[in-house]
Coordinates of C-alpha atoms in Angstrom, one line a residue:
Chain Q
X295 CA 0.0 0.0 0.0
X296 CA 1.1 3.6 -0.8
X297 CA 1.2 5.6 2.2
X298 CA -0.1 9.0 1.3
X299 CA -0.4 12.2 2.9
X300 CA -2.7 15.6 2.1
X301 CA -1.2 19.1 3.1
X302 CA -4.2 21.4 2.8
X303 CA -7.2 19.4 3.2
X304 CA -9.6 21.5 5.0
X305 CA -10.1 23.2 1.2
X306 CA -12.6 21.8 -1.9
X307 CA -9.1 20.1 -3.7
X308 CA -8.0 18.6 -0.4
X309 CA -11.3 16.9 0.3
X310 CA -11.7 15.4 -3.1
X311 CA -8.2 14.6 -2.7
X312 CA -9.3 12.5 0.6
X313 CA -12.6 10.9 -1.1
X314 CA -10.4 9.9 -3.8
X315 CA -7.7 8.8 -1.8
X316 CA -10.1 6.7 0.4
X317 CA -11.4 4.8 -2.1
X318 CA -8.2 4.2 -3.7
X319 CA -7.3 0.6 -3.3
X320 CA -3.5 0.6 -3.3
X321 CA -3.4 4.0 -1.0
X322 CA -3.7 4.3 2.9
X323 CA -4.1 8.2 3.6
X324 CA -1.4 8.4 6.7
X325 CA -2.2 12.1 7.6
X326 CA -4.6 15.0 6.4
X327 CA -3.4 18.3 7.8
X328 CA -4.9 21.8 8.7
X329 CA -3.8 24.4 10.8
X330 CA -7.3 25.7 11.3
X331 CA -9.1 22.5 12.1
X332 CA -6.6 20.7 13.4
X333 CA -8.0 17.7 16.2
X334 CA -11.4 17.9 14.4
X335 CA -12.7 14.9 12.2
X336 CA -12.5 15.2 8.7
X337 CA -16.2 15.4 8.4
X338 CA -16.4 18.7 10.3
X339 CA -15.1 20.2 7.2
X340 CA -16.3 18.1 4.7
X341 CA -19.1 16.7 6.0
X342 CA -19.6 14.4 2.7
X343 CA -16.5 12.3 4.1
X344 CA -18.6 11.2 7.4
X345 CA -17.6 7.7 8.3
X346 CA -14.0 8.6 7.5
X347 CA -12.0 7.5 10.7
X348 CA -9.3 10.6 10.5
X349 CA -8.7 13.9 12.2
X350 CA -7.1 16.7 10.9
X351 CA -3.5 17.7 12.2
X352 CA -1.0 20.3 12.2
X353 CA 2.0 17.8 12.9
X354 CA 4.2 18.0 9.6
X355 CA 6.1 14.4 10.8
X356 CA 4.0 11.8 9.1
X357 CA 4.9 8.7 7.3
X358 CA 4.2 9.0 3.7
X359 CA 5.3 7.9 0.4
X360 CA 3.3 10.7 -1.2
X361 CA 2.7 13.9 -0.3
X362 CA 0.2 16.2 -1.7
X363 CA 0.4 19.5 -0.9
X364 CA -3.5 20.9 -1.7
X365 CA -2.4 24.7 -0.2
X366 CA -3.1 28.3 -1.7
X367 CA -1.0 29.4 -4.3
X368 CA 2.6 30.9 -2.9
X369 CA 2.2 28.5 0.2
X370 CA 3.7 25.9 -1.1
X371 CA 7.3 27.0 -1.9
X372 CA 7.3 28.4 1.8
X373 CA 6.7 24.3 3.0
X374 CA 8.3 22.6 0.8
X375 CA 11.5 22.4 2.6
X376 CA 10.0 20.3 4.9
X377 CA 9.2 17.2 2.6
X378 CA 11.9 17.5 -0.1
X379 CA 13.7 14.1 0.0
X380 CA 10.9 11.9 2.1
X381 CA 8.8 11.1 -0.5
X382 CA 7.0 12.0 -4.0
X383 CA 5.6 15.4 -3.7
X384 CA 2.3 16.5 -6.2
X385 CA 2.0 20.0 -5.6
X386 CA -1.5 21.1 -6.7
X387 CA -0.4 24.8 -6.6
X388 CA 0.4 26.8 -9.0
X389 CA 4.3 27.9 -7.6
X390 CA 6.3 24.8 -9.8
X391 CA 4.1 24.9 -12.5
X392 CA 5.7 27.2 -15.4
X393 CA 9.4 28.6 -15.9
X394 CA 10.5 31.3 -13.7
X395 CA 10.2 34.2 -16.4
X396 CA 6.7 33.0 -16.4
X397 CA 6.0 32.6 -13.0
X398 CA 7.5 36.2 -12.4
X399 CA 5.3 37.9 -15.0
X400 CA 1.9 36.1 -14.2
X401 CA 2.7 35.8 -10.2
X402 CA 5.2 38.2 -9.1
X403 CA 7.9 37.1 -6.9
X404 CA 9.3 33.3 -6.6
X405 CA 11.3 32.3 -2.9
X406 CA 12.4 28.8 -4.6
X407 CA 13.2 29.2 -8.3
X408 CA 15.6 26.4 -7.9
X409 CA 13.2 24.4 -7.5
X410 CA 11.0 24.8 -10.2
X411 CA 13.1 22.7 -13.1
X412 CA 13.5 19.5 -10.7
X413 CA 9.4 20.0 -11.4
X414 CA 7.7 17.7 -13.9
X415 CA 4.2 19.3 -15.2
X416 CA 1.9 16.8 -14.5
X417 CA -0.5 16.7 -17.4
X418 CA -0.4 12.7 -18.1
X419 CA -1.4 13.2 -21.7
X420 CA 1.6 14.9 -22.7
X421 CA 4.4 14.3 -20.1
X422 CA 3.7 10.9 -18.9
X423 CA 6.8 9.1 -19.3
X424 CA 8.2 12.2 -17.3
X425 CA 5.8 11.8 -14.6
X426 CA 7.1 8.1 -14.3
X427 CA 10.0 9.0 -13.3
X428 CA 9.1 12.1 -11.3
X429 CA 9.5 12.9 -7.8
X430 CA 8.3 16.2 -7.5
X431 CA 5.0 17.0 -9.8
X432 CA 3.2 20.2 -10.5
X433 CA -0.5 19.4 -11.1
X434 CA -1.6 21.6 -14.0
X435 CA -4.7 24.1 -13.3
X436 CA -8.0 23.5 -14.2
X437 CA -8.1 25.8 -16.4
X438 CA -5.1 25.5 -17.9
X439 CA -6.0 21.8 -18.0
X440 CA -9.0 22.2 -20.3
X441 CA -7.5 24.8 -22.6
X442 CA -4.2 22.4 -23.1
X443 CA -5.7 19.0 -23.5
X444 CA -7.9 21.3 -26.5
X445 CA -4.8 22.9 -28.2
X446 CA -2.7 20.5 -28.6
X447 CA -3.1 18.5 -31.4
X448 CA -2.9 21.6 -32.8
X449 CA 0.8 22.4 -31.3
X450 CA 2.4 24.5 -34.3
X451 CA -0.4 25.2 -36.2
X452 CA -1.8 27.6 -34.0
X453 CA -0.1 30.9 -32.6
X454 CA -3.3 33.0 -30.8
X455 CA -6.3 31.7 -29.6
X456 CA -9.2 33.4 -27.4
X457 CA -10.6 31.8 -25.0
X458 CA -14.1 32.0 -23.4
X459 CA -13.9 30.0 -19.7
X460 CA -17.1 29.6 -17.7
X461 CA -16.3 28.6 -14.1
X462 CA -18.3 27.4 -11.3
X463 CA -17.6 28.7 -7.6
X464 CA -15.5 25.9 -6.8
X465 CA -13.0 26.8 -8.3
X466 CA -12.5 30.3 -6.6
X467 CA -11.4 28.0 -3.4
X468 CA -13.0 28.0 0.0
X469 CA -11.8 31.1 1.6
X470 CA -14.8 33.3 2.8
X471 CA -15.5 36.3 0.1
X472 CA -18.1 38.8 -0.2
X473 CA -18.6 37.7 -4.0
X474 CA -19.1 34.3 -3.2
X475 CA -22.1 34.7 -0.6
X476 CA -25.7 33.0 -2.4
X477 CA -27.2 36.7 -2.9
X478 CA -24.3 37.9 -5.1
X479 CA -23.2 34.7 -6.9
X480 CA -26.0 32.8 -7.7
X481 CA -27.6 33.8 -11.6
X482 CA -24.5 35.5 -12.3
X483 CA -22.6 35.4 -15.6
X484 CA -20.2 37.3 -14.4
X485 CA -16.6 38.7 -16.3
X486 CA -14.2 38.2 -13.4
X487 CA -10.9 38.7 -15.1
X488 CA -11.2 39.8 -18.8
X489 CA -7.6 39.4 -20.1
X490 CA -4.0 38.2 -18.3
X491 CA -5.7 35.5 -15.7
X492 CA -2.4 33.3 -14.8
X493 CA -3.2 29.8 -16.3
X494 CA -2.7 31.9 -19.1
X495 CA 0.7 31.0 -18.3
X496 CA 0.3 27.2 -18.5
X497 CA -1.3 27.3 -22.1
X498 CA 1.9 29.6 -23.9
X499 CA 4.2 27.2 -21.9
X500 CA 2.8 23.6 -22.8
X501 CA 1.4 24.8 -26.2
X502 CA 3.4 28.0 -27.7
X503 CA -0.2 29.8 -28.2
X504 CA -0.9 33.2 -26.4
X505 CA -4.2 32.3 -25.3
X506 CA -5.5 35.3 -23.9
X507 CA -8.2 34.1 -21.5
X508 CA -11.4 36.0 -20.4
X509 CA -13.7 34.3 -17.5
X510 CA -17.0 33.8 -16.4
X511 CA -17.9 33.0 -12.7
X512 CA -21.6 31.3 -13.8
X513 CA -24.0 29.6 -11.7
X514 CA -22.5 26.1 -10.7
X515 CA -20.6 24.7 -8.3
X516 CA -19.0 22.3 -10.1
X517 CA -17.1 22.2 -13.6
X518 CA -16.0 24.2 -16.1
X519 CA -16.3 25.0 -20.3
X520 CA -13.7 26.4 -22.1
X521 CA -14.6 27.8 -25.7
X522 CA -11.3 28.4 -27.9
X523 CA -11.2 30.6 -30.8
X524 CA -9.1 30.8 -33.7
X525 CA -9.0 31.0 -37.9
X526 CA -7.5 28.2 -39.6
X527 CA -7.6 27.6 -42.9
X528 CA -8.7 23.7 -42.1
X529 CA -11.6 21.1 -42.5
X530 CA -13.8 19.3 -39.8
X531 CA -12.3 15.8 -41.5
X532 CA -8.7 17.7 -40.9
X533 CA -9.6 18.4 -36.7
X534 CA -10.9 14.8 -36.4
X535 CA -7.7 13.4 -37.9
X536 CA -6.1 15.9 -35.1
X537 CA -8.2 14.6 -32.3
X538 CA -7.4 10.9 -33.0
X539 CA -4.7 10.9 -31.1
X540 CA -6.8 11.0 -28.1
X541 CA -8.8 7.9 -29.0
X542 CA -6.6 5.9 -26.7
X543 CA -6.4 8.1 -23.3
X544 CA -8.4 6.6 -21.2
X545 CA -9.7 10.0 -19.4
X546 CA -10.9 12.1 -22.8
X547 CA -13.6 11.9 -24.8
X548 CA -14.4 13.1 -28.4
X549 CA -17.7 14.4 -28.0
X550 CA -19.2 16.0 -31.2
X551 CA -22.9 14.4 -32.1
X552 CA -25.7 15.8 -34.6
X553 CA -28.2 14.9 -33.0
X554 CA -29.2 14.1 -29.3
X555 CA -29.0 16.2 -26.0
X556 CA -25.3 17.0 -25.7
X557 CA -24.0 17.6 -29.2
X558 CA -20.9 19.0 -28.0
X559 CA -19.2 19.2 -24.5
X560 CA -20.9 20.5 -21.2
X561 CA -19.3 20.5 -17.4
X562 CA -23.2 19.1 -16.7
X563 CA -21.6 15.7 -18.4
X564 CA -18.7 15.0 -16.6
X565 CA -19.1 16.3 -13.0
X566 CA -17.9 13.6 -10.8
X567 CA -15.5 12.0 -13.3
X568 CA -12.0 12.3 -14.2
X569 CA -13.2 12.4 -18.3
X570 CA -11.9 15.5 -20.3
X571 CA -14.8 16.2 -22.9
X572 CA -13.3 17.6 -25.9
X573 CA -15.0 18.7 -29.1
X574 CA -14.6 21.3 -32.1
X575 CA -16.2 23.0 -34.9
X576 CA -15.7 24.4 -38.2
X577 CA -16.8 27.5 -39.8
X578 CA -15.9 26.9 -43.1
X579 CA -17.0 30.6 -44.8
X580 CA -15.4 32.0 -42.0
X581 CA -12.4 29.9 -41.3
X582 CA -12.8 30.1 -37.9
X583 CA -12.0 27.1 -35.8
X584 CA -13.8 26.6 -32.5
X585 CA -12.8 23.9 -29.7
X586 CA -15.1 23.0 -26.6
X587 CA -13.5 21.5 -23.7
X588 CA -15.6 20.7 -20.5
X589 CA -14.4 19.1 -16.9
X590 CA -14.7 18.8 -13.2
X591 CA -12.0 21.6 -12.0
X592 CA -12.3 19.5 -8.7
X593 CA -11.4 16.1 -10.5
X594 CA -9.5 16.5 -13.9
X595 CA -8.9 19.9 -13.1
X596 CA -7.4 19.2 -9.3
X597 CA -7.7 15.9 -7.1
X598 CA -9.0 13.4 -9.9
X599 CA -5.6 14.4 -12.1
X600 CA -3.3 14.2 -8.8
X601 CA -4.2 10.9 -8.1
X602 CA -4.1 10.0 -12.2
X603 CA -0.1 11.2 -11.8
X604 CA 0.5 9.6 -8.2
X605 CA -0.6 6.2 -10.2
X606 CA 1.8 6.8 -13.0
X607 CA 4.6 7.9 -10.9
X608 CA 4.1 4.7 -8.6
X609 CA 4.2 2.3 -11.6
X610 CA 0.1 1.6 -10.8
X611 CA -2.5 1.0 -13.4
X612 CA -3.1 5.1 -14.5
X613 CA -7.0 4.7 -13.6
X614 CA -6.9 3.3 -10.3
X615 CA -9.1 4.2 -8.5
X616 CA -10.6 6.9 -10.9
X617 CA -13.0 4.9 -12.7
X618 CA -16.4 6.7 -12.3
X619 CA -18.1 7.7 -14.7
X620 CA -20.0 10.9 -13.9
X621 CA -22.7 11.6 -11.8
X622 CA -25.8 12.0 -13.6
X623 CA -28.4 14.3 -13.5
X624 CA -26.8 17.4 -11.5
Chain O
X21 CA -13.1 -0.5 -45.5
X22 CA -14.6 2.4 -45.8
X23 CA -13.7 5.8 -45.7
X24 CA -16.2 7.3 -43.2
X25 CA -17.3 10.8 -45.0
X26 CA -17.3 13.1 -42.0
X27 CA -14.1 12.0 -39.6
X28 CA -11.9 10.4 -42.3
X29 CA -11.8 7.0 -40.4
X30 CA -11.3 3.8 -42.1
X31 CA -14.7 1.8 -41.1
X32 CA -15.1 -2.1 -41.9
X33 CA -18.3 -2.7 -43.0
X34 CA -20.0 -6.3 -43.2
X35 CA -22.5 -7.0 -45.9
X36 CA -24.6 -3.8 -46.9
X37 CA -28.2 -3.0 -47.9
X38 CA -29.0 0.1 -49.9
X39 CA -30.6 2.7 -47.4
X40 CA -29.2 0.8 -44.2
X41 CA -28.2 3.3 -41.2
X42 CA -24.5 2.3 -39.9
X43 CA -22.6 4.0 -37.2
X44 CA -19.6 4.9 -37.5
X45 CA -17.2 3.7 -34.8
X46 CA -14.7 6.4 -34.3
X47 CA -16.8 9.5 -34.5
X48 CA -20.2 8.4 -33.8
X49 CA -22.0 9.8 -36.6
X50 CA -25.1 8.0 -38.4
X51 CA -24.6 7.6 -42.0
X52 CA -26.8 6.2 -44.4
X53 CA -25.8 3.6 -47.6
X54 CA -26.8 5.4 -50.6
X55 CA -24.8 3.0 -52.9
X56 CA -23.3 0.0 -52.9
X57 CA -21.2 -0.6 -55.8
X58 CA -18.9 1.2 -54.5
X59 CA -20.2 1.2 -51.4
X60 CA -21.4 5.2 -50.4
X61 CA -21.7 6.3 -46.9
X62 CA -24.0 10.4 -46.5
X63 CA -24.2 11.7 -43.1
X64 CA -27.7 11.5 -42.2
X65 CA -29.3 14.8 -41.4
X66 CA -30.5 15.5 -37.5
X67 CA -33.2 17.7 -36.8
X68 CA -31.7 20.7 -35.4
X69 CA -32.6 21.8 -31.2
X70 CA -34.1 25.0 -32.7
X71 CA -36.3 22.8 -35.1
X72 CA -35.0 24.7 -38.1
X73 CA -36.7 28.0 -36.5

């Protein structure tokens, strides 16, 4: 059994990360920790994990053989000291994800830049034999997730893209905030950052295409849909010969249908599941190109693809565990 | 094998009727045999969520 430990679990990420974990077959969770809430049962904070026989702690010496460190943004290079050399570490922040330039532009200021090379980018799709060999992985954002998986089969082709992202509240993290209360965020379509949000980063990194992002907070509280924009002089037969590369990975689908209720991806589809729903279209008069991308920012885009790289990087069948199919109807 | 006329995939097909709705494997997408020496696969047409309005 893997022994595995979750930094940060008292947040959305961290208590999927312990549902998943729990049902994991080939994992024993060996510490969840929380300054706030530490001594309290994990079910004070999440209470969907009742039944769960652990208790929060604030005691960094644990046994693990994992750690996942499920903190905010910028806490992670402060901790990390601590773990380096006692086991695999999957950081689900975003402070080892893109080259320092990047990281200074889109974040600001970096208090471990040495560190951030010895980091594999843990997007299984494209750096998997990486992450085999990995010990320290930086889980991609959910965003940035969605909007990769989408662009690249079109690496080189493709030098600017807009992209339309439509979040649910999950994703904004846990931390109380006046936007987040029922009266002001439920019904909203709301522009929250219109241009330069930082998985923007991620995207020009993995793929070479300035993306230029512009997000929606919308009424969910799950998932996410990112529309992509771009002209290319192509053909719909063209993007499925693209897309085929995908038919083999075992957590995206191809979803483009004529007819039916879903036609093209929708978070509604995939809440619940590790599955990346991908699809495109084709605007032939207008050239215009236009991919749809749709996942669970908790599970593809968080916990779900933490636990997809812990599997690779501990030589484990890479959908252990993360067989679900989504939950259905939402 | 067949070239299926909307993804490009190569489909293998069994014995065909004229007018028979197949499906292809790859992409999904219903297509219709409108010939059969050589065989001829058309998309078949949906009706639209909007109902053509």
């Amino acid at each position: 059994m893997i022994k595995a430990a979750v930094v940060g679990a008292s947040g959305y990420i961290g208590g999927e990360l312990v549902r998943l974990l729990a049902m994991h077959p080939e994992v024993e969770i060996t510490a969840i920790t929380s300054r706030r809430y530490a001594g309290k049962k994990v079910h004070k904070v999440h209470p969907n994990l009742r039944g769960l026989n652990l208790r929060f702690t604030n005691d960094y010496n644990f046994d693990a053989d994992v750690i996942f460190l499920a903190v905010p943004h910028g806490e992670s290079m402060k901790i990390i000291d601590e773990f380096l050399g006692s086991a695999k570490i999957i950081d689900l922040s975003a402070d080892f994800r893109v080259s320092l330039d990047l990281y200074t532009k889109y974040y600001g200021e970096h208090v471990k830049p040495e560190l951030i090379d010895e980091f594999v980018y843990g997007l299984p799709e494209i750096h998997r034999e990486e992450i085999k060999k990995a010990e320290l992985i930086a889980n991609p954002g959910c965003n940035a997730t969605a909007v990769i998986l989408a662009l690249y089969p079109l690496k080189g082709e493709v030098s600017e893209a807009i992209v339309d992202l439509k979040v649910s509240s999950s994703a904004g993290g846990r931390r109380e905030n006046v936007a987040s209360i029922h009266p002001e965020r439920s019904h909203v379509v709301r522009v929250y950052k219109a241009f330069h949000h930082r998985h923007e980063a991620e995207v020009i990194q993995e793929t070479n295409v300035k993306a230029q992002f512009t997000v929606h907070s919308v009424d969910l509280v799950r998932g996410l849909l990112a529309t992509i924009y771009f002209k290319m002089e192509t053909s719909e037969k063209e993007l499925y010969k693209k897309f085929f590369r995908y038919l083999k990975e075992p957590f995206i689908r191809i979803v483009k249908e004529k007819g039916g209720i879903q036609r093209l991806p929708d978070p509604k589809y995939v809440i619940g599941s590790n599955f990346v729903d991908i699809g495109f279209a084709y605007d032939e008069e207008n050239q215009r190109v236009m991919l749809f991308s749709a996942l669970d920012n908790l599970i593809k885009g968080g916990a779900g693809q933490a636990v997809q790289n812990m599997n690779i990087a501990f030589g484990l069948d890479e959908t252990l565990g993360l067989n679900y199919l989504p939950v259905y109807p939402i | 094998m067949v070239e299926c006329p909307v993804c490009g995939a190569e489909i293998e097909v069994g014995e065909l009727e004229l007018h028979q709705i197949i499906e292809c494997p790859v992409c999904g997408v219903e297509l219709e045999v409108v010939g059969l020496d050589p065989v001829v696969l058309e998309e078949v047409p949906e009706v639209e969520e909007d109902w053509g309005e």
